[in-house]
Coordinates of C-alpha atoms in Angstrom, one line a residue:
X1 CA 0.1 0.0 0.2
X2 CA 1.2 3.3 -0.8
X3 CA 0.9 6.2 1.9
X4 CA -1.0 9.0 0.2
X5 CA -0.2 12.4 0.8
X6 CA -1.6 13.6 3.8
X7 CA 0.7 11.3 5.9
X8 CA 3.8 12.3 7.6
X9 CA 7.0 12.7 6.3
X10 CA 8.1 9.3 8.5
X11 CA 5.1 7.3 6.5
X12 CA 6.0 8.6 3.0
X13 CA 9.8 7.8 4.4
X14 CA 9.0 4.0 5.8
X15 CA 6.9 3.5 2.2
X16 CA 9.4 3.6 -0.1
X17 CA 11.9 1.5 2.4
X18 CA 9.0 -1.1 1.8
X19 CA 8.7 -0.3 -2.2
X20 CA 13.2 -0.2 -1.8
X21 CA 13.2 -3.9 0.0
X22 CA 10.1 -5.5 -1.9
X23 CA 8.5 -6.9 1.9
X24 CA 7.8 -4.7 5.3
X25 CA 10.1 -3.0 7.4
X26 CA 10.8 -5.6 10.3
X27 CA 9.3 -4.2 13.6
X28 CA 11.7 -3.6 15.3
X29 CA 13.3 -1.0 12.6
X30 CA 9.3 0.3 11.9
X31 CA 9.5 1.6 15.8
X32 CA 13.1 3.1 15.3
X33 CA 12.4 4.8 12.0
X34 CA 9.1 5.9 13.8
X35 CA 10.9 7.8 17.3
X36 CA 14.2 8.3 15.4
X37 CA 13.9 11.3 12.7
X38 CA 16.1 11.4 9.6
X39 CA 15.8 15.0 9.1
X40 CA 17.4 15.8 12.4
X41 CA 20.3 14.8 11.4
X42 CA 21.0 15.7 8.6
X43 CA 23.0 19.6 8.4
X44 CA 21.4 22.6 7.3
X45 CA 23.8 22.1 4.2
X46 CA 24.6 18.8 2.2
X47 CA 25.3 18.1 -1.1
X48 CA 22.8 15.9 -3.6
X49 CA 22.9 14.5 -6.7
X50 CA 23.4 16.5 -9.9
X51 CA 21.7 14.1 -12.7
X52 CA 25.5 14.5 -14.7
X53 CA 27.6 12.7 -12.6
X54 CA 27.8 15.3 -9.7
X55 CA 26.8 16.9 -6.9
X56 CA 25.2 20.4 -6.4
X57 CA 24.9 22.0 -2.7
X58 CA 21.3 22.3 -1.0
X59 CA 20.7 24.9 1.5
X60 CA 17.6 24.3 4.1
X61 CA 17.3 28.0 4.4
X62 CA 17.4 28.8 1.2
X63 CA 16.0 25.3 -1.1
X64 CA 14.0 24.4 2.0
X65 CA 11.4 22.2 0.0
X66 CA 14.7 20.6 -1.9
X67 CA 16.8 20.0 1.5
X68 CA 13.3 18.6 3.3
X69 CA 12.4 16.3 -0.1
X70 CA 15.9 14.5 0.8
X71 CA 16.1 14.4 4.5
X72 CA 12.6 12.4 3.9
X73 CA 13.5 10.3 0.7
X74 CA 15.0 7.3 -0.1
X75 CA 18.5 8.5 -1.4
X76 CA 21.9 8.8 -0.2
X77 CA 22.3 12.3 0.8
X78 CA 26.2 13.9 1.0
X79 CA 26.9 16.0 4.1
X80 CA 31.2 16.4 4.1
X81 CA 33.2 17.0 0.9
X82 CA 36.5 17.9 -0.1
X83 CA 37.5 19.3 -3.4
X84 CA 38.6 16.1 -5.8
X85 CA 41.6 16.7 -8.0
X86 CA 40.2 18.2 -10.8
X87 CA 38.1 21.3 -8.7
X88 CA 35.2 19.0 -7.8
X89 CA 33.2 18.3 -5.3
X90 CA 33.9 14.7 -3.8
X91 CA 32.2 13.3 -1.3
X92 CA 33.8 12.2 2.3
X93 CA 30.7 11.4 4.1
X94 CA 26.9 11.0 3.7
X95 CA 23.7 9.1 5.1
X96 CA 23.0 6.7 3.4
X97 CA 19.9 5.9 1.6
X98 CA 17.3 4.4 4.1
X99 CA 16.1 1.4 2.4
X100 CA 19.9 0.7 2.3
X101 CA 20.8 0.8 5.8
X102 CA 18.0 -1.3 6.1
X103 CA 18.8 -4.4 4.4
X104 CA 21.9 -4.3 6.1
X105 CA 20.4 -4.3 9.7
X106 CA 18.8 -6.7 8.3
X107 CA 21.4 -8.5 7.4
X108 CA 23.1 -7.8 10.8
X109 CA 20.4 -10.0 12.3
X110 CA 20.4 -8.2 16.0
X111 CA 19.4 -9.9 18.5
X112 CA 17.8 -8.3 21.9
X113 CA 20.3 -8.2 24.6
X114 CA 23.1 -8.0 21.8
X115 CA 26.1 -5.4 22.0
X116 CA 26.7 -3.8 18.5
X117 CA 30.2 -1.7 17.5
X118 CA 29.6 0.7 14.8
X119 CA 32.3 1.6 12.5
X120 CA 31.2 4.6 11.2
X121 CA 29.6 7.0 13.2
X122 CA 29.0 9.5 10.4
X123 CA 25.8 11.7 10.8
X124 CA 24.9 9.0 13.5
X125 CA 21.2 7.9 12.4
X126 CA 22.4 4.3 11.7
X127 CA 23.9 5.0 15.8
X128 CA 20.4 6.0 16.6
X129 CA 18.5 3.0 14.8
X130 CA 20.7 0.4 16.7
X131 CA 20.4 2.4 20.0
X132 CA 16.7 3.0 20.0
X133 CA 16.1 -1.2 19.5
X134 CA 18.9 -1.9 21.4
X135 CA 19.6 0.4 24.1
X136 CA 21.6 3.3 24.4
X137 CA 24.2 1.4 27.0
X138 CA 24.3 -1.5 23.7
X139 CA 25.7 0.4 21.0
X140 CA 29.8 1.7 20.3
X141 CA 29.7 4.1 17.3
X142 CA 33.6 4.2 15.8
X143 CA 34.0 8.1 14.0
X144 CA 37.3 9.0 12.6
X145 CA 36.1 12.8 12.0
X146 CA 35.8 14.6 15.1
X147 CA 33.5 17.3 13.8
X148 CA 31.4 14.5 12.9
X149 CA 31.3 13.3 16.4
X150 CA 30.3 15.8 18.3
X151 CA 27.4 17.0 15.4
X152 CA 26.5 13.0 16.0
X153 CA 26.3 13.2 19.6
X154 CA 24.2 16.5 19.3
X155 CA 22.2 15.2 17.2
X156 CA 21.5 12.0 18.9
X157 CA 20.7 13.6 22.0
X158 CA 17.6 16.3 20.3
X159 CA 16.1 12.7 20.3
X160 CA 17.0 11.9 23.6
X161 CA 19.0 8.4 22.9
X162 CA 23.1 8.4 24.6
X163 CA 25.1 5.8 23.0
X164 CA 29.1 6.0 23.1
X165 CA 30.1 8.2 20.6
X166 CA 34.0 7.8 20.6
X167 CA 37.1 9.2 18.1
X168 CA 39.0 6.8 16.3
X169 CA 40.4 5.2 13.7
X170 CA 37.5 1.9 12.7
X171 CA 40.2 -0.3 12.0
X172 CA 41.2 -0.5 15.7
X173 CA 37.9 -0.8 16.7
X174 CA 37.2 0.1 20.3
X175 CA 38.4 -3.1 22.0
X176 CA 37.6 -0.5 25.4
X177 CA 33.7 -2.0 24.5
X178 CA 34.6 -5.2 23.3
X179 CA 33.2 -8.5 23.4
X180 CA 30.1 -7.4 20.7
X181 CA 27.8 -9.7 19.0
X182 CA 27.9 -7.4 15.6
X183 CA 30.0 -5.3 14.0
X184 CA 28.3 -3.4 11.1
X185 CA 30.8 -0.8 8.9
X186 CA 29.3 2.1 7.3
X187 CA 31.3 2.3 5.5
X188 CA 33.5 0.1 3.2
X189 CA 36.3 -2.0 3.5
X190 CA 38.6 -4.6 1.4
X191 CA 39.3 -6.6 4.5
X192 CA 38.5 -7.6 7.7
X193 CA 41.0 -6.1 10.1
X194 CA 42.8 -8.0 13.0
X195 CA 41.6 -5.8 15.9
X196 CA 37.9 -6.8 15.0
X197 CA 38.0 -10.0 15.1
X198 CA 39.9 -9.4 17.9
X199 CA 36.6 -7.8 19.9
X200 CA 33.5 -10.0 18.4
X201 CA 32.4 -12.4 20.8
X202 CA 32.3 -16.6 19.9
X203 CA 29.0 -17.0 17.6
X204 CA 29.5 -13.5 16.6
X205 CA 28.7 -11.6 13.0
X206 CA 30.7 -9.3 11.0
X207 CA 28.3 -7.6 8.5
X208 CA 30.4 -4.8 6.0
X209 CA 30.4 -3.1 2.9
X210 CA 33.4 -4.1 0.5
X211 CA 35.1 -2.9 -2.1
X212 CA 38.5 -3.8 -3.9
X213 CA 40.3 -1.0 -5.8
X214 CA 38.5 -2.4 -9.4
X215 CA 35.1 -1.4 -7.5
X216 CA 32.9 -0.7 -4.3
X217 CA 30.1 -2.8 -4.4
X218 CA 28.8 -6.2 -2.2
X219 CA 28.5 -6.3 1.7
X220 CA 30.4 -9.3 3.3
X221 CA 29.0 -11.1 6.5
X222 CA 30.8 -13.3 8.0
X223 CA 30.4 -15.2 11.0
X224 CA 33.2 -16.1 13.7
X225 CA 33.3 -20.1 14.3
X226 CA 33.4 -22.1 17.1
X227 CA 37.3 -22.7 15.9
X228 CA 37.8 -18.8 15.6
X229 CA 37.9 -19.2 11.8
X230 CA 35.5 -15.6 10.3
X231 CA 33.9 -16.9 7.1
X232 CA 31.0 -15.8 5.1
X233 CA 29.9 -14.5 1.8
X234 CA 28.8 -11.4 0.0
X235 CA 25.1 -10.5 -0.5
X236 CA 24.3 -7.9 -3.4
X237 CA 24.4 -4.3 -2.7
X238 CA 25.8 -2.0 -1.0
X239 CA 27.7 0.5 -2.4
X240 CA 30.0 2.7 -0.2
X241 CA 33.0 5.3 0.7
X242 CA 35.8 3.6 2.0
X243 CA 36.1 3.5 5.2
X244 CA 39.3 6.3 6.1
X245 CA 42.6 5.4 8.5
X246 CA 44.7 8.2 10.9
X247 CA 47.1 9.5 8.5
X248 CA 45.5 8.4 5.0
X249 CA 45.5 11.7 2.8
X250 CA 43.7 12.1 0.0
X251 CA 44.6 10.4 -3.5
X252 CA 47.5 11.9 -5.3
X253 CA 47.3 13.2 -8.7
X254 CA 48.5 10.9 -11.2
X255 CA 49.6 11.9 -14.9
X256 CA 48.8 10.5 -17.7
X257 CA 51.5 8.0 -19.1
X258 CA 52.9 8.3 -22.2
X259 CA 51.9 5.0 -23.9
X260 CA 52.5 6.2 -27.3
X261 CA 54.8 3.7 -28.5
X262 CA 54.1 1.1 -26.6
X263 CA 52.6 -0.7 -29.7
X264 CA 48.9 -1.4 -29.9
X265 CA 47.3 -4.4 -29.9
X266 CA 43.7 -5.5 -30.7
X267 CA 40.9 -6.9 -27.9
X268 CA 38.4 -8.7 -29.0
X269 CA 37.1 -7.8 -25.0
X270 CA 34.7 -4.8 -24.5
X271 CA 35.8 -2.7 -22.1
X272 CA 32.0 -2.3 -21.1
X273 CA 31.6 -5.8 -20.2
X274 CA 34.6 -5.3 -17.1
X275 CA 33.8 -2.0 -16.4
X276 CA 30.4 -1.0 -17.1
X277 CA 26.7 -1.9 -16.0
X278 CA 27.2 -5.5 -14.1
X279 CA 28.1 -4.8 -10.9
X280 CA 28.5 -8.5 -10.3
X281 CA 31.2 -8.6 -13.0
X282 CA 33.5 -6.2 -11.4
X283 CA 33.1 -7.7 -8.0
X284 CA 34.4 -10.7 -9.5
X285 CA 37.3 -8.8 -11.2
X286 CA 37.9 -6.4 -8.1
X287 CA 38.4 -10.3 -6.0
X288 CA 40.4 -11.8 -9.3
X289 CA 43.4 -8.5 -9.7
X290 CA 44.3 -7.4 -6.6
X291 CA 45.4 -4.2 -6.9
X292 CA 44.0 -2.6 -10.3
X293 CA 42.2 0.4 -10.5
X294 CA 40.3 2.2 -13.6
X295 CA 39.6 5.4 -14.8
X296 CA 37.4 6.4 -17.8
X297 CA 38.2 9.0 -20.2
X298 CA 35.8 10.1 -23.0
X299 CA 37.9 11.1 -25.3
X300 CA 36.0 14.0 -26.7
X301 CA 39.4 15.5 -27.5
X302 CA 41.0 11.8 -29.5
X303 CA 40.3 12.4 -33.1
X304 CA 38.6 8.4 -34.0
X305 CA 38.8 7.4 -30.3
X306 CA 35.0 6.9 -29.5
X307 CA 36.3 5.7 -25.1
X308 CA 39.8 5.0 -23.5
X309 CA 39.5 2.6 -20.3
X310 CA 42.5 3.5 -18.5
X311 CA 43.9 0.9 -15.8
X312 CA 46.8 1.1 -13.1
X313 CA 48.1 -0.8 -10.8
X314 CA 48.2 0.2 -6.5
X315 CA 51.6 -1.3 -5.8
X316 CA 53.8 -0.1 -9.1
X317 CA 54.3 1.5 -12.4
X318 CA 52.2 -0.8 -14.6
X319 CA 49.5 0.4 -16.4
X320 CA 47.3 -0.2 -19.3
X321 CA 44.9 2.1 -22.2
X322 CA 42.0 -0.3 -23.9
X323 CA 40.9 2.2 -26.6
X324 CA 37.6 1.4 -28.3
X325 CA 37.7 3.8 -32.2
X326 CA 34.8 5.4 -33.8
X327 CA 34.7 2.4 -35.6
X328 CA 34.2 0.0 -33.3
X329 CA 37.7 -0.8 -33.0
X330 CA 38.8 -1.7 -29.4
X331 CA 42.9 -1.9 -29.0
X332 CA 44.9 -2.3 -25.6
X333 CA 48.5 -0.7 -25.0
X334 CA 49.8 -2.4 -21.8
X335 CA 53.0 -1.2 -20.0
X336 CA 55.1 -2.1 -16.6
X337 CA 56.1 -5.6 -15.3
X338 CA 52.2 -6.4 -15.4
X339 CA 50.6 -6.8 -17.8
X340 CA 46.8 -5.3 -16.2
X341 CA 44.5 -5.8 -19.4
X342 CA 45.7 -9.4 -19.5
X343 CA 45.6 -10.0 -15.7
X344 CA 41.5 -8.5 -16.5
X345 CA 40.5 -10.3 -18.9
X346 CA 41.8 -13.7 -17.0
X347 CA 39.5 -12.9 -14.7
X348 CA 36.4 -12.0 -16.2
X349 CA 36.9 -15.2 -18.5
X350 CA 36.9 -17.3 -15.4
X351 CA 33.9 -15.6 -14.5
X352 CA 32.2 -16.7 -17.2
X353 CA 33.1 -20.0 -17.1
X354 CA 31.9 -20.8 -14.2
X355 CA 28.3 -19.7 -15.2
X356 CA 28.8 -15.5 -14.4
X357 CA 28.3 -16.3 -10.4
X358 CA 27.2 -14.0 -8.2
X359 CA 28.5 -12.8 -5.2
X360 CA 26.5 -14.4 -3.5
X361 CA 28.7 -17.7 -4.4
X362 CA 31.4 -16.1 -3.5
X363 CA 32.8 -16.8 0.4
X364 CA 35.8 -15.6 2.7
X365 CA 38.0 -17.6 5.4
X366 CA 39.2 -15.7 7.7
X367 CA 41.7 -17.7 9.6
X368 CA 43.0 -17.0 13.8
X369 CA 46.7 -16.7 12.0
X370 CA 45.2 -13.2 10.4
X371 CA 45.0 -14.5 6.7
X372 CA 42.0 -14.9 4.8
X373 CA 41.4 -16.8 1.6
X374 CA 38.5 -15.8 -1.5
X375 CA 36.6 -19.3 -2.5
X376 CA 33.4 -19.8 -4.9
X377 CA 30.2 -22.5 -3.3
X378 CA 32.5 -24.4 -1.4
X379 CA 35.7 -24.1 1.2
X380 CA 37.3 -26.3 -1.1
X381 CA 37.7 -23.9 -4.4
X382 CA 40.0 -22.1 -4.2
X383 CA 40.1 -18.8 -6.3
X384 CA 42.7 -19.0 -9.1
X385 CA 45.6 -18.1 -8.1
X386 CA 44.1 -19.1 -4.2
X387 CA 44.9 -14.9 -3.7
X388 CA 45.9 -15.2 -0.2
X389 CA 44.4 -11.8 1.3
X390 CA 46.1 -10.7 4.5
X391 CA 44.1 -9.1 7.7
X392 CA 44.6 -5.4 7.9
X393 CA 45.6 -4.1 11.3

């Protein structure tokens, strides 16, 4: 049933979340949403998508209707930005879309009486929902940004909630409050930090949005077994900003390499197959090609070139350039110790041979010693090359 225009903002938002989930909101989170109003956690200045891949500022005092529509909509709202390399606005912190938030809370399967560690306080709304269900004393939230910590505390107090909100490096968790039955990240990670494993209670669960150098997509849901092994799989959805670390600098500018003297080879693999809108494919490529990232260039200033896909290796100077000519011909130039396009192609072809498995068929084991292994379907079917991932810390 769709709420009418006369219903309250909360009820209209709940209706949108129901549409997002395709099912009713669980009772515990329905009550939490009604008692923890989202608009109370947003600053007066926010940034909203402009429909062209960028963001546009929105001031509540100047555009109250637009601000309210975003506050009570099932959309992400950026609350902190920095200037990007080209002067564009780059999001640093956001209030996630409520439908995505509720979906992740469902994955966490939070139980009455349990203790939860939240990684990434942000606006504080997510911590407020947890506190409304579990009680303030059962929730600890860690945030790196001191300004966000103070703002979240004030917003929580304004709605009658007082979980413990602390400033700290989320990758290190919060040992003083351990152990936790659930650790829930509201930022994306590439691995499971060692400190999280040490702070998770036996039988506990970690829920964390995932990212690789290639893409940010998927949510890891992993449980701690009796032998100390953290074993889990990925669920679809959950494109979140990466977790920031103490001392982490903004991305440095990358000079476009000169590959004009590198011979061009034809390729039959379309760059849109590996870096297009198929996020299941991107997820698999990201798992199998560690440390490889990409960037699109429309190549408007290149005569006869329709599009370009650049590939870079984080661990060295290896790079590749895939060009699609206006005629449809596709070529690639590769330089450096790693042949990045070959690696990406091998990963994509393996994924296709396996029947293009969804991310819920991929799994991960974190052994007590601090290393992780990736597998498909069952732990004995390791991904090609055994691709071990060391735990962060």
